[in-house]
Amino acid sequence: MPPRYVFVTGGVVSGLGKGAVAASIGKLLQARGWSVSMVKLDGYFNPDPGTMNPVEHGEIFVTEEVWEFSPGRGVSFRIAEIDQDFGTYERFLGVNMHPSNNVTSGQVMLSLILGERRGEYLGQTLRLIPHLVMEVRRRIEEAGERGGSDVVVVEQGGTVGDYEASAFLETIRQMRLSVRSALVHVTYVPYLRQVGELKTKPTQTSVRILQGLGLQPDGIVARSDVPLTPEARRKIALYSNVPEDRVFEDPYLDVVYRLPLILEEQGMGRFLEERLELEPRRPDLDGWREVVERMTSADREVSVAMVGKYWKMRDVHISIVEALRHAGAALGVRVRVEAVDSEGLEGGRGWESVDGAGGILLTPGFGSRGTEGIIAAAERALEGDRPTLGICFGAQLATAAFARARMGWAGANSTEVDPGTPYPVVDLLPEQRAVRDKGGTMRLGAHEVVLLEGTKLREAYGRRIVRERFRHRYHIVREYAERMEGAGYRVAAVDGSGRIVNAFEVEDHPYMVGVQFHPEYKSRPWDPSPTYLSFLRAVVGEG
Ligand code: GLN
């Protein structure tokens, strides 16, 4: 069967949860037994989002595999840092995504230009049409082939009308001439309280932009904070040239995992089957429904204070927040996340959230701003008995806190934060010393983690060797860790070579664990990460 394509575009504003719509479409097809690949097209010129500011761009997702992207002429990058929507895709579909499924303008431009230097376009003028469009198409098709997929769901990043998206939208237009596909446009329908009305004009305008590019949507997903009235639905249908039953409502949801169920109830699955000419099948969503039920039916609530430096952006730690929710669902509790700004802590603000929370989570990060606040929170955690989990940077700074508080090593720090620290308990990985370039040069992707006998983590995983994902340049220095072992610091995990400290635990603390890896990237709604589960167990009091 030739692969089918579903293209998902967005209109009106960004931040509508278009990734969740694309993932839900993938889920509904997967639940019918079709194999699905997810592709995301991003208009920016960075080959990957790895160097972007998390406050602007949100979380960077890390894949299991590292992709060696070699556009030519001795140029090659390692790519494992991709758009956060891939986290949503993995959490919905339970399939590891390949990094090359995130196609950026930067990647395709590089391939074209370096291909031209190799002589692949002799005699030709390299242009947006046909060359760039062909290259994007090649990448989309390759993703489908790699996954052996029946259906490839392609999400167009950004909003229609963005200059950056135009080459991708033209690719979609041309592909639609020769493949079986559906185009689903996600828009926003604002409610104006003053007049008590839902306004469909922005949707009409964004559909017209699409039509101006030669693209006619087959279905509209309308995000709205109040239920769509029949009148609003009728208007959207009329002005978009789609039947009313192909205007789908995307309401505000308590848990995002409910979205596939809501879209299925409105006939999204049937619409896709018809449009893609797939044989009709009954979707198996029972297991999924159960997970959603478990997430929403909990009557007990616990709180976790997440201390970090990037909280100006809501989604910046989305995989961690989701991993806590997955663990909560397994334990039958709802997790309330308190976002605590570490710079605020430095100025004395926000401590009541830290002190009032059931557990403390020290977040990943880079650079020196806001780190004293994280270290202070870790010291507070060490003094008390609240369950505390440090992730990557959080684990590194908790190690500095231990060194200061328990060893009396004043000024202990990571050399990333304070290159002149008298106690460099965290330092560059040896293999990073010669690295000068920034993009894609960290220790990335999944690596073996050896969990040591008699530790909480070993018990949590029930296995000696696991694979977890990493994204770091610095590490906890073994010699210092060993010196701290006499004071209750315990190395709990190492890498396959035994060289890199991958986790620590504090022996005389009910639960204080730091991990160098990012277990949140592998957590699934129905299969929570053992690290997060053990942390939340301790928070709930079952540890
Ligand atoms: N900045 C630290 C490092 O490079 C931690 C990175 C992270 O938290 N992902 O090692």
Coordinates of C-alpha atoms and ligand atoms in Angstrom, one line a residue:
M1 CA 0.0 0.0 0.0
P2 CA 1.5 3.4 -0.9
P3 CA 1.9 5.5 2.2
R4 CA -0.8 8.0 3.1
Y5 CA -0.1 11.5 4.4
V6 CA -1.8 13.7 6.9
F7 CA -0.6 17.3 6.9
V8 CA -1.3 19.4 10.0
T9 CA -1.1 23.2 9.7
G10 CA -1.8 25.9 12.2
G11 CA -3.5 29.3 11.9
V12 CA -4.3 32.5 13.9
V13 CA -1.8 32.1 16.8
S14 CA 1.0 29.8 17.9
G15 CA 0.8 27.8 21.1
L16 CA -2.5 26.1 20.2
G17 CA -1.4 22.6 20.9
K18 CA -1.0 21.7 17.3
G19 CA 1.5 19.1 18.3
A20 CA -1.1 17.4 20.5
V21 CA -3.6 17.4 17.6
A22 CA -1.0 15.8 15.2
A23 CA -0.1 13.3 17.9
S24 CA -3.8 12.5 18.5
I25 CA -4.3 11.9 14.7
G26 CA -1.3 9.6 14.8
K27 CA -2.9 7.8 17.9
L28 CA -6.3 7.3 16.2
L29 CA -4.6 5.7 13.2
Q30 CA -2.3 3.6 15.3
A31 CA -5.3 2.4 17.4
R32 CA -6.7 1.1 14.1
G33 CA -3.6 -1.0 13.5
W34 CA -1.8 1.3 11.0
S35 CA 1.8 2.0 11.5
V36 CA 2.5 5.8 11.8
S37 CA 5.5 8.1 11.5
M38 CA 5.5 11.6 12.7
V39 CA 7.4 14.4 10.9
K40 CA 7.8 18.0 12.0
L41 CA 8.8 20.8 9.7
D42 CA 10.5 23.8 11.3
G43 CA 11.2 26.9 9.4
Y44 CA 14.2 28.2 11.3
F45 CA 17.8 28.1 9.9
N46 CA 19.3 26.3 12.9
P47 CA 20.0 22.7 11.9
D48 CA 18.4 21.7 15.3
P49 CA 17.0 23.7 18.2
G50 CA 19.8 22.5 20.6
T51 CA 21.4 25.9 21.0
M52 CA 18.2 27.9 21.3
N53 CA 17.2 29.7 24.5
P54 CA 14.8 27.5 26.4
V55 CA 12.8 30.5 27.6
E56 CA 12.0 31.4 23.9
H57 CA 11.8 28.0 22.4
G58 CA 10.7 25.7 25.2
E59 CA 12.0 22.3 26.1
I60 CA 14.5 20.6 23.9
F61 CA 13.6 17.0 23.4
V62 CA 16.4 14.3 23.3
T63 CA 16.0 11.2 21.1
E64 CA 17.2 7.7 21.9
E65 CA 19.4 7.6 18.8
V66 CA 22.0 10.1 17.6
W67 CA 21.7 10.9 13.9
E68 CA 24.9 11.7 11.9
F69 CA 23.7 14.3 9.5
S70 CA 26.3 14.6 6.7
P71 CA 25.2 17.2 4.1
G72 CA 28.6 17.0 2.4
R73 CA 32.2 18.4 2.1
G74 CA 33.4 17.1 5.4
V75 CA 30.5 18.7 7.2
S76 CA 28.7 16.5 9.6
F77 CA 26.7 17.1 12.8
R78 CA 25.3 14.9 15.4
I79 CA 21.6 15.5 15.9
A80 CA 19.7 14.2 18.9
E81 CA 18.2 17.5 20.1
I82 CA 14.9 18.2 18.5
D83 CA 11.6 20.0 18.9
Q84 CA 9.6 19.4 22.0
D85 CA 6.6 18.2 19.9
F86 CA 8.5 14.9 19.5
G87 CA 8.1 14.4 23.3
T88 CA 4.3 14.7 22.7
Y89 CA 4.5 12.3 19.8
E90 CA 6.5 9.7 21.8
R91 CA 4.2 10.0 24.8
F92 CA 1.1 9.5 22.6
L93 CA 2.5 6.8 20.3
G94 CA 5.0 5.0 22.5
V95 CA 7.4 4.8 19.6
N96 CA 11.0 6.2 19.7
M97 CA 11.3 9.0 17.1
H98 CA 14.2 9.3 14.7
P99 CA 16.0 12.7 14.9
S100 CA 15.9 13.2 11.1
N101 CA 12.1 13.3 11.3
N102 CA 12.5 16.9 12.5
V103 CA 13.3 18.7 9.2
T104 CA 14.5 22.3 9.6
S105 CA 15.1 24.9 6.9
G106 CA 18.7 24.9 8.0
Q107 CA 19.2 21.2 7.3
V108 CA 17.7 21.4 3.8
M109 CA 19.6 24.5 2.8
L110 CA 22.8 22.9 3.9
S111 CA 22.1 19.8 1.9
L112 CA 21.3 21.8 -1.2
I113 CA 24.3 24.1 -1.1
L114 CA 26.8 21.4 -0.2
G115 CA 25.2 19.1 -2.8
E116 CA 25.7 21.8 -5.4
R117 CA 29.4 22.1 -4.5
R118 CA 29.7 18.3 -5.1
G119 CA 28.3 18.8 -8.5
E120 CA 24.8 17.3 -8.1
Y121 CA 23.1 20.2 -9.8
L122 CA 25.5 20.8 -12.7
G123 CA 24.1 23.2 -15.3
Q124 CA 21.2 24.1 -13.1
T125 CA 20.2 27.2 -11.1
L126 CA 19.5 26.1 -7.6
R127 CA 16.0 27.4 -6.6
L128 CA 13.3 27.1 -4.1
I129 CA 11.2 25.4 -6.7
P130 CA 12.0 22.7 -7.7
H131 CA 15.1 22.0 -5.7
L132 CA 14.3 22.9 -2.1
V133 CA 10.8 21.5 -2.5
M134 CA 12.2 18.2 -3.8
E135 CA 14.7 18.0 -0.9
V136 CA 11.9 18.5 1.7
R137 CA 9.8 16.0 0.0
R138 CA 12.7 13.5 -0.1
R139 CA 13.1 13.9 3.7
I140 CA 9.4 13.4 4.4
E141 CA 9.3 10.3 2.2
E142 CA 12.5 8.9 3.8
A143 CA 11.0 9.2 7.2
G144 CA 8.0 7.2 6.1
E145 CA 10.2 4.5 4.5
R146 CA 12.4 4.3 7.6
G147 CA 9.4 3.6 9.8
G148 CA 7.9 1.3 7.2
S149 CA 4.8 3.4 7.8
D150 CA 1.3 3.2 6.4
V151 CA 0.7 6.8 7.3
V152 CA 3.0 9.8 7.8
V153 CA 1.7 12.6 9.9
V154 CA 3.5 15.8 9.0
E155 CA 3.1 18.8 11.3
Q156 CA 4.0 22.2 9.9
G157 CA 5.7 24.3 12.6
G158 CA 4.5 27.9 13.2
T159 CA 1.5 29.5 11.7
V160 CA 0.4 29.9 8.1
G161 CA 1.4 33.2 6.8
D162 CA 4.9 33.0 8.4
Y163 CA 7.4 33.7 5.7
E164 CA 9.6 30.9 7.0
A165 CA 6.9 28.3 6.3
S166 CA 6.3 29.1 2.7
A167 CA 8.7 26.6 1.1
F168 CA 7.3 23.8 3.3
L169 CA 3.7 24.8 2.5
E170 CA 4.6 24.7 -1.2
T171 CA 6.1 21.2 -0.7
I172 CA 2.8 20.1 0.9
R173 CA 0.8 21.6 -2.1
Q174 CA 2.9 19.7 -4.6
M175 CA 2.9 16.5 -2.7
R176 CA -0.9 16.6 -2.4
L177 CA -1.1 16.5 -6.2
S178 CA 0.3 12.9 -6.3
V179 CA -0.3 11.2 -2.9
R180 CA -3.4 10.3 -0.9
S181 CA -3.5 12.9 1.9
A182 CA -5.6 14.8 4.3
L183 CA -5.0 18.4 5.3
V184 CA -6.1 19.3 8.8
H185 CA -5.9 23.0 9.8
V186 CA -5.8 23.9 13.5
T187 CA -7.2 27.3 14.4
Y188 CA -8.3 29.4 17.3
V189 CA -11.8 30.6 17.9
P190 CA -11.7 33.3 20.6
Y191 CA -14.6 34.1 22.8
L192 CA -15.4 37.8 23.3
R193 CA -16.9 38.1 26.7
Q194 CA -18.2 41.7 26.0
V195 CA -20.5 40.6 23.3
G196 CA -20.9 37.0 24.5
E197 CA -19.8 35.6 21.2
L198 CA -17.4 33.2 19.6
K199 CA -15.5 34.9 16.8
T200 CA -14.8 32.9 13.7
K201 CA -13.2 35.7 11.6
P202 CA -9.6 34.8 12.5
T203 CA -10.3 31.2 11.4
Q204 CA -11.8 32.4 8.1
T205 CA -8.8 34.7 7.5
S206 CA -6.2 31.9 8.2
V207 CA -8.1 29.5 5.9
R208 CA -8.0 32.1 3.2
I209 CA -4.2 32.4 3.6
L210 CA -4.0 28.7 3.1
Q211 CA -6.2 28.8 0.1
G212 CA -4.1 31.6 -1.4
L213 CA -1.2 29.2 -1.2
G214 CA -3.2 26.6 -3.1
L215 CA -4.1 24.5 -0.1
Q216 CA -7.7 23.6 0.7
P217 CA -8.1 22.1 4.2
D218 CA -10.2 18.9 4.5
G219 CA -10.9 19.3 8.2
I220 CA -10.7 22.1 10.7
V221 CA -9.8 21.6 14.4
A222 CA -11.0 24.6 16.3
R223 CA -9.4 25.4 19.6
S224 CA -11.7 27.2 21.9
D225 CA -12.0 27.8 25.6
V226 CA -15.8 27.6 25.5
P227 CA -17.9 25.0 23.6
L228 CA -18.3 25.7 19.9
T229 CA -21.9 26.8 19.2
P230 CA -23.7 25.4 16.1
E231 CA -23.7 28.8 14.7
A232 CA -19.9 29.1 15.0
R233 CA -19.4 25.6 13.5
R234 CA -21.8 26.5 10.6
K235 CA -19.8 29.7 9.8
I236 CA -16.4 28.0 10.0
A237 CA -17.7 25.3 7.6
L238 CA -19.2 27.7 5.2
Y239 CA -16.2 29.9 4.9
S240 CA -13.7 27.1 4.8
N241 CA -15.4 25.0 2.2
V242 CA -15.6 22.0 4.5
P243 CA -18.7 20.1 5.6
E244 CA -19.9 20.9 9.2
D245 CA -19.0 17.4 10.4
R246 CA -15.4 18.1 9.5
V247 CA -15.2 21.0 11.9
F248 CA -13.8 19.4 15.1
E249 CA -13.9 21.0 18.5
D250 CA -10.7 21.1 20.5
P251 CA -11.8 22.3 24.0
Y252 CA -9.7 23.2 27.0
L253 CA -8.7 19.9 28.6
D254 CA -7.6 18.8 32.1
V255 CA -5.3 16.2 30.6
V256 CA -3.9 16.5 27.1
Y257 CA -4.2 12.7 26.7
R258 CA -8.0 13.1 26.5
L259 CA -7.7 14.7 23.1
P260 CA -7.6 11.6 20.9
L261 CA -10.8 10.4 22.6
I262 CA -12.6 13.7 22.1
L263 CA -11.6 13.8 18.4
E264 CA -12.7 10.2 18.0
E265 CA -16.1 10.9 19.5
Q266 CA -16.5 13.6 16.9
G267 CA -15.7 11.3 14.0
M268 CA -12.1 12.2 13.3
G269 CA -11.0 8.6 12.8
R270 CA -13.8 7.9 10.3
F271 CA -13.0 11.2 8.5
L272 CA -9.3 10.2 8.1
E273 CA -10.3 6.7 6.9
E274 CA -12.5 8.1 4.2
R275 CA -10.2 10.8 3.1
L276 CA -7.1 8.5 3.1
E277 CA -9.1 5.7 1.5
L278 CA -8.1 3.3 4.3
E279 CA -10.3 0.2 5.0
P280 CA -12.6 1.1 8.0
R281 CA -11.5 -0.5 11.3
R282 CA -12.6 -0.4 14.8
P283 CA -10.1 1.5 16.9
D284 CA -8.8 -0.1 20.1
L285 CA -8.6 2.8 22.6
D286 CA -9.6 0.8 25.7
G287 CA -6.1 0.9 27.3
W288 CA -5.8 4.6 26.5
R289 CA -9.2 5.4 28.0
E290 CA -8.1 3.6 31.2
V291 CA -5.0 5.6 31.5
V292 CA -6.9 8.9 31.1
E293 CA -9.4 7.7 33.7
R294 CA -6.6 7.0 36.1
M295 CA -5.1 10.4 35.5
T296 CA -8.3 12.2 36.3
S297 CA -10.0 10.1 38.9
A298 CA -7.4 10.5 41.7
D299 CA -8.8 12.1 44.8
R300 CA -5.5 12.6 46.5
E301 CA -3.2 15.5 45.6
V302 CA 0.5 15.9 46.3
S303 CA 2.7 18.9 45.4
V304 CA 6.1 19.1 44.0
A305 CA 8.2 22.3 44.0
M306 CA 10.2 22.5 40.7
V307 CA 13.1 24.8 41.2
G308 CA 14.5 26.2 38.0
K309 CA 15.8 29.2 36.1
Y310 CA 13.7 29.1 33.0
W311 CA 10.2 29.5 34.4
K312 CA 9.3 32.5 32.2
M313 CA 8.2 29.8 29.7
R314 CA 5.5 27.4 30.7
D315 CA 6.5 24.4 28.6
V316 CA 10.2 24.6 29.4
H317 CA 10.2 21.4 31.5
I318 CA 7.2 19.7 29.9
S319 CA 8.6 16.2 29.8
I320 CA 9.4 16.4 33.5
V321 CA 5.9 17.7 34.3
E322 CA 4.4 14.9 32.2
A323 CA 6.7 12.3 33.8
L324 CA 5.4 13.3 37.3
R325 CA 1.8 13.0 36.0
H326 CA 2.5 9.5 34.6
A327 CA 3.9 8.4 38.0
G328 CA 1.0 10.1 39.7
A329 CA -1.5 8.1 37.6
A330 CA 0.2 4.9 38.5
L331 CA 0.0 5.7 42.2
G332 CA -3.5 7.2 42.1
V333 CA -2.5 10.7 43.0
R334 CA -2.7 14.0 41.2
V335 CA 0.5 16.0 41.1
R336 CA 0.4 19.8 41.5
V337 CA 3.5 21.3 40.2
E338 CA 4.7 24.5 41.8
A339 CA 7.0 26.5 39.5
V340 CA 9.7 28.1 41.7
D341 CA 12.0 30.6 40.1
S342 CA 15.5 30.1 41.4
E343 CA 16.5 33.7 40.9
G344 CA 13.6 34.6 43.1
L345 CA 14.9 32.3 45.8
E346 CA 18.2 34.3 45.7
G347 CA 16.2 37.4 46.5
G348 CA 14.3 35.7 49.3
R349 CA 11.1 35.1 47.2
G350 CA 9.3 31.8 46.8
W351 CA 10.7 29.9 49.8
E352 CA 7.1 29.3 51.1
S353 CA 6.5 27.2 47.9
V354 CA 9.7 25.2 48.5
D355 CA 8.9 24.7 52.2
G356 CA 5.2 23.9 51.6
A357 CA 5.7 21.3 48.9
G358 CA 5.6 17.5 49.4
G359 CA 8.7 17.1 47.3
I360 CA 11.4 19.1 45.6
L361 CA 12.6 18.7 42.1
L362 CA 15.8 20.4 40.9
T363 CA 15.6 21.0 37.2
P364 CA 18.1 20.8 34.3
G365 CA 19.8 23.9 32.9
F366 CA 22.9 25.7 31.7
G367 CA 25.0 28.7 32.7
S368 CA 25.5 30.5 36.0
R369 CA 22.4 32.8 36.3
G370 CA 20.1 31.5 39.0
T371 CA 22.3 28.7 40.2
E372 CA 22.8 29.9 43.8
G373 CA 19.0 29.7 44.2
I374 CA 19.1 26.0 43.1
I375 CA 22.0 25.2 45.4
A376 CA 20.2 27.0 48.3
A377 CA 17.1 24.9 47.6
A378 CA 19.3 21.7 47.6
E379 CA 20.9 22.7 50.9
R380 CA 17.4 23.3 52.4
A381 CA 16.4 19.8 51.1
L382 CA 19.5 18.2 52.7
E383 CA 18.7 19.8 56.1
G384 CA 15.2 18.4 56.1
D385 CA 13.6 15.1 55.1
R386 CA 11.5 16.1 52.1
P387 CA 11.9 13.8 49.1
T388 CA 14.2 15.5 46.5
L389 CA 15.1 14.6 43.0
G390 CA 17.8 16.4 41.0
I391 CA 17.9 16.0 37.2
C392 CA 21.2 16.6 35.3
F393 CA 22.1 20.2 36.3
G394 CA 19.9 19.7 39.3
A395 CA 22.0 16.7 40.4
Q396 CA 25.2 18.5 39.7
L397 CA 24.2 21.5 41.8
A398 CA 22.9 19.3 44.6
T399 CA 26.3 17.8 44.6
A400 CA 27.8 21.2 45.1
A401 CA 25.3 21.8 47.9
F402 CA 26.3 18.6 49.6
A403 CA 30.0 19.5 49.3
R404 CA 29.4 22.9 50.9
A405 CA 26.9 21.8 53.6
R406 CA 28.3 18.4 54.7
M407 CA 32.0 18.7 53.8
G408 CA 32.5 22.4 54.7
W409 CA 33.9 23.0 51.2
A410 CA 32.9 26.7 50.9
G411 CA 32.4 27.8 47.3
A412 CA 32.2 24.2 45.9
N413 CA 30.6 24.4 42.5
S414 CA 30.6 23.3 38.9
T415 CA 33.3 24.8 36.8
E416 CA 30.5 25.7 34.3
V417 CA 29.2 28.1 36.9
D418 CA 32.4 29.1 38.6
P419 CA 35.6 28.3 36.7
G420 CA 37.7 29.3 39.6
T421 CA 36.0 27.3 42.3
P422 CA 38.3 25.9 45.0
Y423 CA 36.3 22.6 44.9
P424 CA 35.4 21.7 41.3
V425 CA 33.1 18.9 42.3
V426 CA 31.5 19.1 38.8
D427 CA 33.8 19.5 35.8
L428 CA 33.9 19.1 32.0
L429 CA 33.8 15.5 30.8
P430 CA 37.4 14.7 29.7
E431 CA 36.3 14.2 26.1
Q432 CA 34.7 17.6 26.1
R433 CA 37.9 19.5 26.8
A434 CA 38.9 19.7 23.1
V435 CA 35.4 20.6 22.0
R436 CA 35.0 24.2 20.8
D437 CA 31.9 24.1 18.7
K438 CA 28.5 24.2 20.3
G439 CA 25.7 22.7 18.3
G440 CA 25.2 19.0 18.8
T441 CA 28.5 18.5 20.6
M442 CA 27.3 17.5 24.1
R443 CA 27.2 13.9 25.2
L444 CA 23.8 13.1 23.7
G445 CA 21.3 10.3 23.2
A446 CA 20.8 7.0 25.1
H447 CA 23.7 5.4 27.0
E448 CA 24.0 2.4 29.3
V449 CA 23.6 3.2 33.0
V450 CA 24.8 0.6 35.5
L451 CA 22.8 0.8 38.7
L452 CA 24.8 -0.2 41.8
E453 CA 23.6 -2.9 44.3
G454 CA 21.7 -1.7 47.3
T455 CA 20.6 1.6 46.0
K456 CA 17.1 3.1 45.7
L457 CA 17.5 3.4 41.9
R458 CA 18.5 -0.3 41.6
E459 CA 15.4 -1.2 43.5
A460 CA 13.2 1.2 41.4
Y461 CA 14.4 -0.3 38.1
G462 CA 14.7 -3.9 39.3
R463 CA 17.6 -4.3 36.9
R464 CA 21.4 -3.7 36.9
I465 CA 21.7 -2.2 33.5
V466 CA 19.3 0.3 31.9
R467 CA 19.5 2.8 29.0
E468 CA 18.6 6.4 29.7
R469 CA 19.0 9.6 27.6
F470 CA 21.7 12.2 28.2
R471 CA 22.4 15.8 27.3
H472 CA 25.4 17.2 29.1
R473 CA 29.0 18.4 28.9
Y474 CA 29.8 18.3 32.6
H475 CA 29.8 15.5 35.1
I476 CA 30.2 14.8 38.8
V477 CA 33.9 14.3 39.4
R478 CA 34.6 10.8 40.7
E479 CA 37.5 11.7 43.1
Y480 CA 35.4 14.3 44.9
A481 CA 32.4 11.9 45.0
E482 CA 34.6 9.3 46.7
R483 CA 35.8 11.8 49.3
M484 CA 32.2 12.7 50.1
E485 CA 31.2 9.1 50.5
G486 CA 32.3 9.1 54.1
A487 CA 29.8 11.9 54.8
G488 CA 26.8 10.0 53.3
Y489 CA 27.1 10.8 49.6
R490 CA 26.8 7.6 47.6
V491 CA 27.5 7.0 44.0
A492 CA 24.4 5.1 42.9
A493 CA 25.1 4.6 39.2
V494 CA 27.9 4.7 36.7
D495 CA 28.3 4.5 32.9
G496 CA 29.2 1.3 31.1
S497 CA 33.0 2.0 31.5
G498 CA 32.6 2.8 35.2
R499 CA 34.2 6.2 34.6
I500 CA 31.2 8.6 34.7
V501 CA 29.1 9.1 37.8
N502 CA 25.5 8.7 36.6
A503 CA 23.6 9.1 39.8
F504 CA 24.0 9.7 43.5
E505 CA 21.9 9.2 46.6
V506 CA 22.3 10.7 50.1
E507 CA 22.4 7.8 52.6
D508 CA 21.0 9.4 55.7
H509 CA 18.2 11.1 53.8
P510 CA 14.8 9.5 53.3
Y511 CA 15.0 10.2 49.6
M512 CA 17.6 12.5 48.0
V513 CA 18.6 11.3 44.6
G514 CA 20.3 13.0 41.7
V515 CA 20.6 11.6 38.2
Q516 CA 22.9 12.8 35.4
F517 CA 20.5 11.4 32.9
H518 CA 17.0 12.6 31.8
P519 CA 14.6 9.7 32.6
E520 CA 11.6 12.0 31.8
Y521 CA 12.2 11.6 28.1
K522 CA 11.3 7.9 28.3
S523 CA 8.3 8.1 30.6
R524 CA 5.0 7.1 29.1
P525 CA 1.5 7.7 30.4
W526 CA 1.0 3.9 30.8
D527 CA 4.6 3.1 31.7
P528 CA 6.0 5.7 34.0
S529 CA 9.8 6.2 34.5
P530 CA 11.1 4.2 37.4
T531 CA 13.1 7.2 38.6
Y532 CA 10.0 9.4 38.8
L533 CA 7.9 6.6 40.2
S534 CA 10.3 6.0 43.1
F535 CA 10.5 9.8 43.8
L536 CA 6.8 10.2 43.8
R537 CA 6.4 7.1 46.0
A538 CA 8.5 8.8 48.5
V539 CA 6.5 12.0 48.2
V540 CA 3.3 10.1 48.7
G541 CA 4.8 8.4 51.7
E542 CA 5.0 4.9 50.2
G543 CA 8.8 5.1 49.7
Ligands
GLN1 N1 24.9 22.3 32.0 C1 25.1 21.0 32.5 C2 26.0 20.1 31.6 O1 26.2 20.5 30.5 C3 23.7 20.2 32.7 C4 23.0 20.0 31.4 C5 21.5 19.6 31.7 O2 20.9 19.9 32.7 N2 20.9 19.0 30.7 O3 26.5 19.1 32.0

